[in-house]
C-alpha cells in the first residue's frame, strides 16, 4: 500500500514540474528560395536574382486579377455597345412605326372624307329617288282613258261596275298605268286581260280579239294592248282597288 501511495505522489510531482518547463515551439514552414544567376560571356557584369514561390504566387494572383478586371471591362463595354445597338434598333423600329402610323392616319382621313362624300352623294340620291317615286307614283295609278282614237261609251254593260265602249277600226286600246300582265283568260266575250299595278290597283280589259301582250309582260301607261280591226267592236274596262271594283269614271274625272 505504501509503495502505491509513494508512486502516486511521485507522478503528481512530475506533472506539476512539467507545467513550469518551457514549451517547444512548432517548427515554421520555411519557403524555398531560389537564386538565378545570369552569366554573360564576359564575367564583368554577372547578375543574380533571388525569387521564392510565395512571390511567384502573388504575381500569378495579380496577373489573374488583372485578366479578370480587363475581361470585366471588355464585357461591360460589349454589353453597353449591344444595348446601344438594341436601343438604336428599337428607336429605328419606333420611328418606322410612327411613320407608318402617320401614313395610316392620313389614309384614314382620306377614307373618312371619301365616306363622307359618299354619304352626301347617297343622301342626294335618296332625295332624288324620293322625288322620282313621287313623280312616278302616278304612273302606277290607272288615271287615263283606256283607248286612243274614236270610241263611244255604250249602255250595254258586260261587267258590273265597268264601262263599255264601241270602237271604230284602228282604235288603240291602251294600258292606263304601269304594271305587269297578271293573267289572260278566254271566255264567251273573247279575252279578259288583268294587269296588276303593284299598289293595290288592278285593271281588267275584256276584248273580242287576241291581245298583243302575254302573261308576265311588263307594260307602261299608254302602251298599246290591241288595235281594233273592225268597226263597232266592243270592249269593256274596269278598275279594282284591293280586289273591289271601282267606278272607272272617277279616275278620269280627277286626272
PDB file of C-alpha atoms in Angstrom:
ATOM      1  CA  UNK A   1       0.000   0.000   0.000  1.00  0.00           C
ATOM      2  CA  UNK A   2       2.699   2.407   0.955  1.00  0.00           C
ATOM      3  CA  UNK A   3       4.522   1.765  -2.317  1.00  0.00           C
ATOM      4  CA  UNK A   4       1.387   2.683  -4.276  1.00  0.00           C
ATOM      5  CA  UNK A   5       0.910   5.916  -2.447  1.00  0.00           C
ATOM      6  CA  UNK A   6       4.542   6.850  -2.913  1.00  0.00           C
ATOM      7  CA  UNK A   7       4.237   6.145  -6.636  1.00  0.00           C
ATOM      8  CA  UNK A   8       1.162   8.409  -6.944  1.00  0.00           C
ATOM      9  CA  UNK A   9       2.904  11.185  -5.088  1.00  0.00           C
ATOM     10  CA  UNK A  10       5.957  10.928  -7.380  1.00  0.00           C
ATOM     11  CA  UNK A  11       3.751  11.119 -10.539  1.00  0.00           C
ATOM     12  CA  UNK A  12       1.921  14.118  -9.183  1.00  0.00           C
ATOM     13  CA  UNK A  13       5.169  15.942  -8.524  1.00  0.00           C
ATOM     14  CA  UNK A  14       6.425  15.186 -12.038  1.00  0.00           C
ATOM     15  CA  UNK A  15       3.195  16.557 -13.577  1.00  0.00           C
ATOM     16  CA  UNK A  16       3.418  19.750 -11.559  1.00  0.00           C
ATOM     17  CA  UNK A  17       7.043  20.196 -12.561  1.00  0.00           C
ATOM     18  CA  UNK A  18       6.124  19.766 -16.261  1.00  0.00           C
ATOM     19  CA  UNK A  19       3.882  22.826 -16.095  1.00  0.00           C
ATOM     20  CA  UNK A  20       6.924  25.022 -15.435  1.00  0.00           C
ATOM     21  CA  UNK A  21       9.078  23.683 -18.284  1.00  0.00           C
ATOM     22  CA  UNK A  22       9.353  25.903 -21.401  1.00  0.00           C
ATOM     23  CA  UNK A  23       7.017  24.815 -24.240  1.00  0.00           C
ATOM     24  CA  UNK A  24       8.542  23.758 -27.506  1.00  0.00           C
ATOM     25  CA  UNK A  25       7.609  25.997 -30.444  1.00  0.00           C
ATOM     26  CA  UNK A  26       6.152  24.415 -33.559  1.00  0.00           C
ATOM     27  CA  UNK A  27       8.512  24.457 -36.468  1.00  0.00           C
ATOM     28  CA  UNK A  28       7.627  27.131 -39.029  1.00  0.00           C
ATOM     29  CA  UNK A  29       7.202  26.250 -42.671  1.00  0.00           C
ATOM     30  CA  UNK A  30      10.131  27.666 -44.489  1.00  0.00           C
ATOM     31  CA  UNK A  31       9.571  28.914 -48.035  1.00  0.00           C
ATOM     32  CA  UNK A  32      12.116  27.707 -50.516  1.00  0.00           C
ATOM     33  CA  UNK A  33      14.123  30.451 -52.021  1.00  0.00           C
ATOM     34  CA  UNK A  34      15.832  30.168 -55.392  1.00  0.00           C
ATOM     35  CA  UNK A  35      18.637  32.123 -56.894  1.00  0.00           C
ATOM     36  CA  UNK A  36      19.042  32.664 -60.624  1.00  0.00           C
ATOM     37  CA  UNK A  37      22.342  33.912 -61.955  1.00  0.00           C
ATOM     38  CA  UNK A  38      22.786  35.373 -65.406  1.00  0.00           C
ATOM     39  CA  UNK A  39      26.352  34.908 -66.585  1.00  0.00           C
ATOM     40  CA  UNK A  40      27.338  36.753 -69.778  1.00  0.00           C
ATOM     41  CA  UNK A  41      30.319  35.851 -71.957  1.00  0.00           C
ATOM     42  CA  UNK A  42      32.377  38.359 -70.019  1.00  0.00           C
ATOM     43  CA  UNK A  43      32.375  37.885 -66.247  1.00  0.00           C
ATOM     44  CA  UNK A  44      32.319  41.596 -65.592  1.00  0.00           C
ATOM     45  CA  UNK A  45      28.546  42.036 -65.478  1.00  0.00           C
ATOM     46  CA  UNK A  46      27.309  38.855 -63.890  1.00  0.00           C
ATOM     47  CA  UNK A  47      23.856  39.342 -62.287  1.00  0.00           C
ATOM     48  CA  UNK A  48      21.869  37.204 -59.959  1.00  0.00           C
ATOM     49  CA  UNK A  49      18.205  37.270 -58.938  1.00  0.00           C
ATOM     50  CA  UNK A  50      16.504  35.681 -55.988  1.00  0.00           C
ATOM     51  CA  UNK A  51      12.858  34.589 -56.036  1.00  0.00           C
ATOM     52  CA  UNK A  52      10.552  32.489 -53.929  1.00  0.00           C
ATOM     53  CA  UNK A  53       7.341  30.522 -54.501  1.00  0.00           C
ATOM     54  CA  UNK A  54       5.259  32.994 -52.493  1.00  0.00           C
ATOM     55  CA  UNK A  55       6.369  35.882 -54.705  1.00  0.00           C
ATOM     56  CA  UNK A  56       5.550  33.905 -57.831  1.00  0.00           C
ATOM     57  CA  UNK A  57       2.130  33.079 -56.364  1.00  0.00           C
ATOM     58  CA  UNK A  58       1.499  36.785 -55.653  1.00  0.00           C
ATOM     59  CA  UNK A  59       2.458  37.709 -59.212  1.00  0.00           C
ATOM     60  CA  UNK A  60       0.216  34.967 -60.621  1.00  0.00           C
ATOM     61  CA  UNK A  61      -2.724  36.149 -58.470  1.00  0.00           C
ATOM     62  CA  UNK A  62      -2.110  39.768 -59.542  1.00  0.00           C
ATOM     63  CA  UNK A  63      -1.948  38.680 -63.181  1.00  0.00           C
ATOM     64  CA  UNK A  64      -5.197  36.697 -62.856  1.00  0.00           C
ATOM     65  CA  UNK A  65      -6.863  39.644 -61.113  1.00  0.00           C
ATOM     66  CA  UNK A  66      -5.707  41.930 -63.941  1.00  0.00           C
ATOM     67  CA  UNK A  67      -7.065  39.475 -66.511  1.00  0.00           C
ATOM     68  CA  UNK A  68     -10.415  39.299 -64.670  1.00  0.00           C
ATOM     69  CA  UNK A  69     -10.608  43.104 -64.444  1.00  0.00           C
ATOM     70  CA  UNK A  70      -9.768  43.504 -68.139  1.00  0.00           C
ATOM     71  CA  UNK A  71     -12.320  40.812 -69.023  1.00  0.00           C
ATOM     72  CA  UNK A  72     -14.994  42.604 -66.944  1.00  0.00           C
ATOM     73  CA  UNK A  73     -14.179  45.889 -68.676  1.00  0.00           C
ATOM     74  CA  UNK A  74     -14.398  44.244 -72.106  1.00  0.00           C
ATOM     75  CA  UNK A  75     -17.681  42.513 -71.236  1.00  0.00           C
ATOM     76  CA  UNK A  76     -19.107  45.742 -69.827  1.00  0.00           C
ATOM     77  CA  UNK A  77     -18.069  47.650 -72.943  1.00  0.00           C
ATOM     78  CA  UNK A  78     -19.530  44.933 -75.192  1.00  0.00           C
ATOM     79  CA  UNK A  79     -22.773  44.927 -73.215  1.00  0.00           C
ATOM     80  CA  UNK A  80     -23.063  48.696 -73.478  1.00  0.00           C
ATOM     81  CA  UNK A  81     -22.462  48.523 -77.230  1.00  0.00           C
ATOM     82  CA  UNK A  82     -25.020  45.738 -77.533  1.00  0.00           C
ATOM     83  CA  UNK A  83     -27.528  47.742 -75.522  1.00  0.00           C
ATOM     84  CA  UNK A  84     -26.847  50.839 -77.584  1.00  0.00           C
ATOM     85  CA  UNK A  85     -27.311  48.826 -80.772  1.00  0.00           C
ATOM     86  CA  UNK A  86     -30.576  47.396 -79.453  1.00  0.00           C
ATOM     87  CA  UNK A  87     -31.722  50.833 -78.331  1.00  0.00           C
ATOM     88  CA  UNK A  88     -30.824  52.201 -81.744  1.00  0.00           C
ATOM     89  CA  UNK A  89     -32.672  49.369 -83.485  1.00  0.00           C
ATOM     90  CA  UNK A  90     -35.656  49.845 -81.198  1.00  0.00           C
ATOM     91  CA  UNK A  91     -35.655  53.585 -81.864  1.00  0.00           C
ATOM     92  CA  UNK A  92     -35.492  52.877 -85.581  1.00  0.00           C
ATOM     93  CA  UNK A  93     -38.438  50.495 -85.277  1.00  0.00           C
ATOM     94  CA  UNK A  94     -40.388  53.077 -83.260  1.00  0.00           C
ATOM     95  CA  UNK A  95     -39.597  55.770 -85.841  1.00  0.00           C
ATOM     96  CA  UNK A  96     -40.761  53.470 -88.645  1.00  0.00           C
ATOM     97  CA  UNK A  97     -43.927  52.683 -86.718  1.00  0.00           C
ATOM     98  CA  UNK A  98     -44.575  56.392 -86.212  1.00  0.00           C
ATOM     99  CA  UNK A  99     -44.107  56.977 -89.936  1.00  0.00           C
ATOM    100  CA  UNK A 100     -46.463  54.095 -90.713  1.00  0.00           C
ATOM    101  CA  UNK A 101     -48.956  55.395 -88.175  1.00  0.00           C
ATOM    102  CA  UNK A 102     -48.836  58.846 -89.747  1.00  0.00           C
ATOM    103  CA  UNK A 103     -49.366  57.314 -93.185  1.00  0.00           C
ATOM    104  CA  UNK A 104     -52.270  55.207 -91.912  1.00  0.00           C
ATOM    105  CA  UNK A 105     -53.804  58.220 -90.209  1.00  0.00           C
ATOM    106  CA  UNK A 106     -53.566  60.154 -93.459  1.00  0.00           C
ATOM    107  CA  UNK A 107     -55.200  57.310 -95.374  1.00  0.00           C
ATOM    108  CA  UNK A 108     -57.875  57.046 -92.681  1.00  0.00           C
ATOM    109  CA  UNK A 109     -58.591  60.762 -93.031  1.00  0.00           C
ATOM    110  CA  UNK A 110     -58.818  60.366 -96.811  1.00  0.00           C
ATOM    111  CA  UNK A 111     -61.165  57.393 -96.452  1.00  0.00           C
ATOM    112  CA  UNK A 112     -63.257  59.297 -93.916  1.00  0.00           C
ATOM    113  CA  UNK A 113     -63.556  62.163 -96.392  1.00  0.00           C
ATOM    114  CA  UNK A 114     -64.492  59.735 -99.178  1.00  0.00           C
ATOM    115  CA  UNK A 115     -67.096  58.080 -96.936  1.00  0.00           C
ATOM    116  CA  UNK A 116     -68.494  61.496 -96.062  1.00  0.00           C
ATOM    117  CA  UNK A 117     -68.693  62.419 -99.735  1.00  0.00           C
ATOM    118  CA  UNK A 118     -70.334  59.080-100.489  1.00  0.00           C
ATOM    119  CA  UNK A 119     -72.805  59.613 -97.669  1.00  0.00           C
ATOM    120  CA  UNK A 120     -73.643  63.038 -99.075  1.00  0.00           C
ATOM    121  CA  UNK A 121     -73.982  61.517-102.541  1.00  0.00           C
ATOM    122  CA  UNK A 122     -76.161  58.702-101.207  1.00  0.00           C
ATOM    123  CA  UNK A 123     -78.309  61.233 -99.360  1.00  0.00           C
ATOM    124  CA  UNK A 124     -78.700  63.252-102.558  1.00  0.00           C
ATOM    125  CA  UNK A 125     -79.542  60.103-104.495  1.00  0.00           C
ATOM    126  CA  UNK A 126     -82.125  59.137-101.883  1.00  0.00           C
ATOM    127  CA  UNK A 127     -83.705  62.566-102.200  1.00  0.00           C
ATOM    128  CA  UNK A 128     -83.758  62.223-105.986  1.00  0.00           C
ATOM    129  CA  UNK A 129     -85.213  58.721-105.723  1.00  0.00           C
ATOM    130  CA  UNK A 130     -87.886  60.045-103.378  1.00  0.00           C
ATOM    131  CA  UNK A 131     -88.688  62.794-105.857  1.00  0.00           C
ATOM    132  CA  UNK A 132     -88.787  60.276-108.694  1.00  0.00           C
ATOM    133  CA  UNK A 133     -91.010  57.995-106.640  1.00  0.00           C
ATOM    134  CA  UNK A 134     -93.373  60.877-106.041  1.00  0.00           C
ATOM    135  CA  UNK A 135     -93.242  61.805-109.701  1.00  0.00           C
ATOM    136  CA  UNK A 136     -93.680  58.226-110.909  1.00  0.00           C
ATOM    137  CA  UNK A 137     -96.239  57.172-108.292  1.00  0.00           C
ATOM    138  CA  UNK A 138     -98.959  58.467-110.550  1.00  0.00           C
ATOM    139  CA  UNK A 139     -97.729  56.220-113.346  1.00  0.00           C
ATOM    140  CA  UNK A 140     -98.985  53.187-111.361  1.00  0.00           C
ATOM    141  CA  UNK A 141    -102.480  54.580-110.812  1.00  0.00           C
ATOM    142  CA  UNK A 142    -104.956  53.910-113.689  1.00  0.00           C
ATOM    143  CA  UNK A 143    -105.748  57.517-114.470  1.00  0.00           C
ATOM    144  CA  UNK A 144    -106.113  57.850-118.244  1.00  0.00           C
ATOM    145  CA  UNK A 145    -108.811  56.853-120.749  1.00  0.00           C
ATOM    146  CA  UNK A 146    -108.222  53.241-121.855  1.00  0.00           C
ATOM    147  CA  UNK A 147    -108.152  53.930-125.594  1.00  0.00           C
ATOM    148  CA  UNK A 148    -106.764  56.256-128.261  1.00  0.00           C
ATOM    149  CA  UNK A 149    -108.912  57.069-131.274  1.00  0.00           C
ATOM    150  CA  UNK A 150    -112.683  57.205-131.838  1.00  0.00           C
ATOM    151  CA  UNK A 151    -114.855  55.249-129.386  1.00  0.00           C
ATOM    152  CA  UNK A 152    -118.174  55.882-127.668  1.00  0.00           C
ATOM    153  CA  UNK A 153    -119.404  54.704-124.282  1.00  0.00           C
ATOM    154  CA  UNK A 154    -122.415  52.433-124.611  1.00  0.00           C
ATOM    155  CA  UNK A 155    -125.161  51.374-122.238  1.00  0.00           C
ATOM    156  CA  UNK A 156    -124.581  47.678-122.798  1.00  0.00           C
ATOM    157  CA  UNK A 157    -122.786  46.659-119.579  1.00  0.00           C
ATOM    158  CA  UNK A 158    -120.877  43.447-119.893  1.00  0.00           C
ATOM    159  CA  UNK A 159    -119.405  43.523-116.371  1.00  0.00           C
ATOM    160  CA  UNK A 160    -120.811  45.248-113.278  1.00  0.00           C
ATOM    161  CA  UNK A 161    -119.023  48.481-112.309  1.00  0.00           C
ATOM    162  CA  UNK A 162    -117.260  48.513-115.666  1.00  0.00           C
ATOM    163  CA  UNK A 163    -117.507  50.814-118.654  1.00  0.00           C
ATOM    164  CA  UNK A 164    -118.000  49.564-122.239  1.00  0.00           C
ATOM    165  CA  UNK A 165    -117.011  51.224-125.494  1.00  0.00           C
ATOM    166  CA  UNK A 166    -117.936  50.808-129.138  1.00  0.00           C
ATOM    167  CA  UNK A 167    -114.873  51.397-131.258  1.00  0.00           C
ATOM    168  CA  UNK A 168    -114.097  52.195-134.852  1.00  0.00           C
ATOM    169  CA  UNK A 169    -111.488  50.313-136.804  1.00  0.00           C
ATOM    170  CA  UNK A 170    -107.932  51.300-135.823  1.00  0.00           C
ATOM    171  CA  UNK A 171    -108.685  52.360-132.248  1.00  0.00           C
ATOM    172  CA  UNK A 172    -105.823  51.523-129.896  1.00  0.00           C
ATOM    173  CA  UNK A 173    -106.740  50.014-126.551  1.00  0.00           C
ATOM    174  CA  UNK A 174    -104.014  51.058-124.086  1.00  0.00           C
ATOM    175  CA  UNK A 175    -102.793  50.330-120.559  1.00  0.00           C
ATOM    176  CA  UNK A 176    -103.948  53.045-118.177  1.00  0.00           C
ATOM    177  CA  UNK A 177    -100.962  52.629-115.775  1.00  0.00           C
ATOM    178  CA  UNK A 178     -97.639  50.844-115.380  1.00  0.00           C
ATOM    179  CA  UNK A 179     -97.878  47.230-114.277  1.00  0.00           C
ATOM    180  CA  UNK A 180     -97.479  43.548-115.125  1.00  0.00           C
ATOM    181  CA  UNK A 181     -99.850  41.305-117.053  1.00  0.00           C
ATOM    182  CA  UNK A 182    -101.179  39.030-114.328  1.00  0.00           C
ATOM    183  CA  UNK A 183    -103.472  36.834-116.383  1.00  0.00           C
ATOM    184  CA  UNK A 184    -105.205  36.414-119.771  1.00  0.00           C
ATOM    185  CA  UNK A 185    -108.289  34.208-119.900  1.00  0.00           C
ATOM    186  CA  UNK A 186    -110.535  33.232-122.790  1.00  0.00           C
ATOM    187  CA  UNK A 187    -114.295  33.432-122.301  1.00  0.00           C
ATOM    188  CA  UNK A 188    -117.602  33.865-124.143  1.00  0.00           C
ATOM    189  CA  UNK A 189    -116.856  37.541-124.828  1.00  0.00           C
ATOM    190  CA  UNK A 190    -113.397  36.881-126.217  1.00  0.00           C
ATOM    191  CA  UNK A 191    -110.408  37.534-123.910  1.00  0.00           C
ATOM    192  CA  UNK A 192    -110.091  39.124-120.458  1.00  0.00           C
ATOM    193  CA  UNK A 193    -106.746  40.731-119.590  1.00  0.00           C
ATOM    194  CA  UNK A 194    -105.818  41.548-115.952  1.00  0.00           C
ATOM    195  CA  UNK A 195    -102.950  43.983-115.204  1.00  0.00           C
ATOM    196  CA  UNK A 196    -101.506  44.220-111.663  1.00  0.00           C
ATOM    197  CA  UNK A 197    -100.172  47.700-110.867  1.00  0.00           C
ATOM    198  CA  UNK A 198     -98.375  46.536-107.661  1.00  0.00           C
ATOM    199  CA  UNK A 199    -100.054  49.093-105.374  1.00  0.00           C
ATOM    200  CA  UNK A 200    -103.443  47.532-104.755  1.00  0.00           C
ATOM    201  CA  UNK A 201    -104.752  48.618-108.130  1.00  0.00           C
ATOM    202  CA  UNK A 202    -105.667  46.236-110.943  1.00  0.00           C
ATOM    203  CA  UNK A 203    -107.335  46.861-114.300  1.00  0.00           C
ATOM    204  CA  UNK A 204    -109.302  44.458-116.471  1.00  0.00           C
ATOM    205  CA  UNK A 205    -109.945  44.594-120.236  1.00  0.00           C
ATOM    206  CA  UNK A 206    -112.480  42.363-121.956  1.00  0.00           C
ATOM    207  CA  UNK A 207    -111.944  42.387-125.743  1.00  0.00           C
ATOM    208  CA  UNK A 208    -113.075  40.364-128.755  1.00  0.00           C
ATOM    209  CA  UNK A 209    -109.667  39.983-130.414  1.00  0.00           C
ATOM    210  CA  UNK A 210    -106.404  38.423-129.297  1.00  0.00           C
ATOM    211  CA  UNK A 211    -104.151  40.835-127.424  1.00  0.00           C
ATOM    212  CA  UNK A 212    -100.595  41.920-128.313  1.00  0.00           C
ATOM    213  CA  UNK A 213     -99.243  41.152-124.817  1.00  0.00           C
ATOM    214  CA  UNK A 214     -98.813  37.902-122.921  1.00  0.00           C
ATOM    215  CA  UNK A 215     -98.948  36.813-119.291  1.00  0.00           C
ATOM    216  CA  UNK A 216     -95.921  38.065-117.323  1.00  0.00           C
ATOM    217  CA  UNK A 217     -95.180  41.031-119.632  1.00  0.00           C
ATOM    218  CA  UNK A 218     -94.452  44.434-118.084  1.00  0.00           C
ATOM    219  CA  UNK A 219     -96.455  47.301-119.536  1.00  0.00           C
ATOM    220  CA  UNK A 220     -96.307  51.077-119.157  1.00  0.00           C
ATOM    221  CA  UNK A 221     -99.007  53.678-119.171  1.00  0.00           C
ATOM    222  CA  UNK A 222    -100.178  54.381-122.706  1.00  0.00           C
ATOM    223  CA  UNK A 223     -98.745  51.132-124.154  1.00  0.00           C
ATOM    224  CA  UNK A 224    -100.952  49.607-126.880  1.00  0.00           C
ATOM    225  CA  UNK A 225    -102.587  46.313-125.874  1.00  0.00           C
ATOM    226  CA  UNK A 226    -104.662  45.823-129.025  1.00  0.00           C
ATOM    227  CA  UNK A 227    -105.601  47.578-132.285  1.00  0.00           C
ATOM    228  CA  UNK A 228    -109.306  47.182-133.152  1.00  0.00           C
ATOM    229  CA  UNK A 229    -109.657  45.605-136.609  1.00  0.00           C
ATOM    230  CA  UNK A 230    -113.404  46.214-137.264  1.00  0.00           C
ATOM    231  CA  UNK A 231    -115.917  48.967-136.721  1.00  0.00           C
ATOM    232  CA  UNK A 232    -118.388  48.719-133.841  1.00  0.00           C
ATOM    233  CA  UNK A 233    -116.149  46.347-131.947  1.00  0.00           C
ATOM    234  CA  UNK A 234    -116.898  46.455-128.212  1.00  0.00           C
ATOM    235  CA  UNK A 235    -114.585  46.217-125.241  1.00  0.00           C
ATOM    236  CA  UNK A 236    -115.096  46.768-121.529  1.00  0.00           C
ATOM    237  CA  UNK A 237    -112.792  48.295-118.949  1.00  0.00           C
ATOM    238  CA  UNK A 238    -112.844  48.094-115.132  1.00  0.00           C
ATOM    239  CA  UNK A 239    -110.698  49.228-112.195  1.00  0.00           C
ATOM    240  CA  UNK A 240    -110.179  47.234-108.984  1.00  0.00           C
ATOM    241  CA  UNK A 241    -108.697  48.521-105.715  1.00  0.00           C
ATOM    242  CA  UNK A 242    -107.823  45.821-103.187  1.00  0.00           C
ATOM    243  CA  UNK A 243    -109.973  43.434-105.303  1.00  0.00           C
ATOM    244  CA  UNK A 244    -113.013  45.738-105.016  1.00  0.00           C
ATOM    245  CA  UNK A 245    -114.396  47.067-108.299  1.00  0.00           C
ATOM    246  CA  UNK A 246    -114.417  50.838-108.590  1.00  0.00           C
ATOM    247  CA  UNK A 247    -116.184  53.230-110.927  1.00  0.00           C
ATOM    248  CA  UNK A 248    -113.589  53.926-113.676  1.00  0.00           C
ATOM    249  CA  UNK A 249    -115.066  57.347-114.417  1.00  0.00           C
ATOM    250  CA  UNK A 250    -113.967  58.768-111.094  1.00  0.00           C
ATOM    251  CA  UNK A 251    -110.340  58.314-112.180  1.00  0.00           C
ATOM    252  CA  UNK A 252    -110.971  60.059-115.483  1.00  0.00           C
ATOM    253  CA  UNK A 253    -112.645  62.968-113.752  1.00  0.00           C
ATOM    254  CA  UNK A 254    -109.859  63.508-111.201  1.00  0.00           C
ATOM    255  CA  UNK A 255    -106.965  63.084-113.638  1.00  0.00           C
TER     256      UNK A 255
END
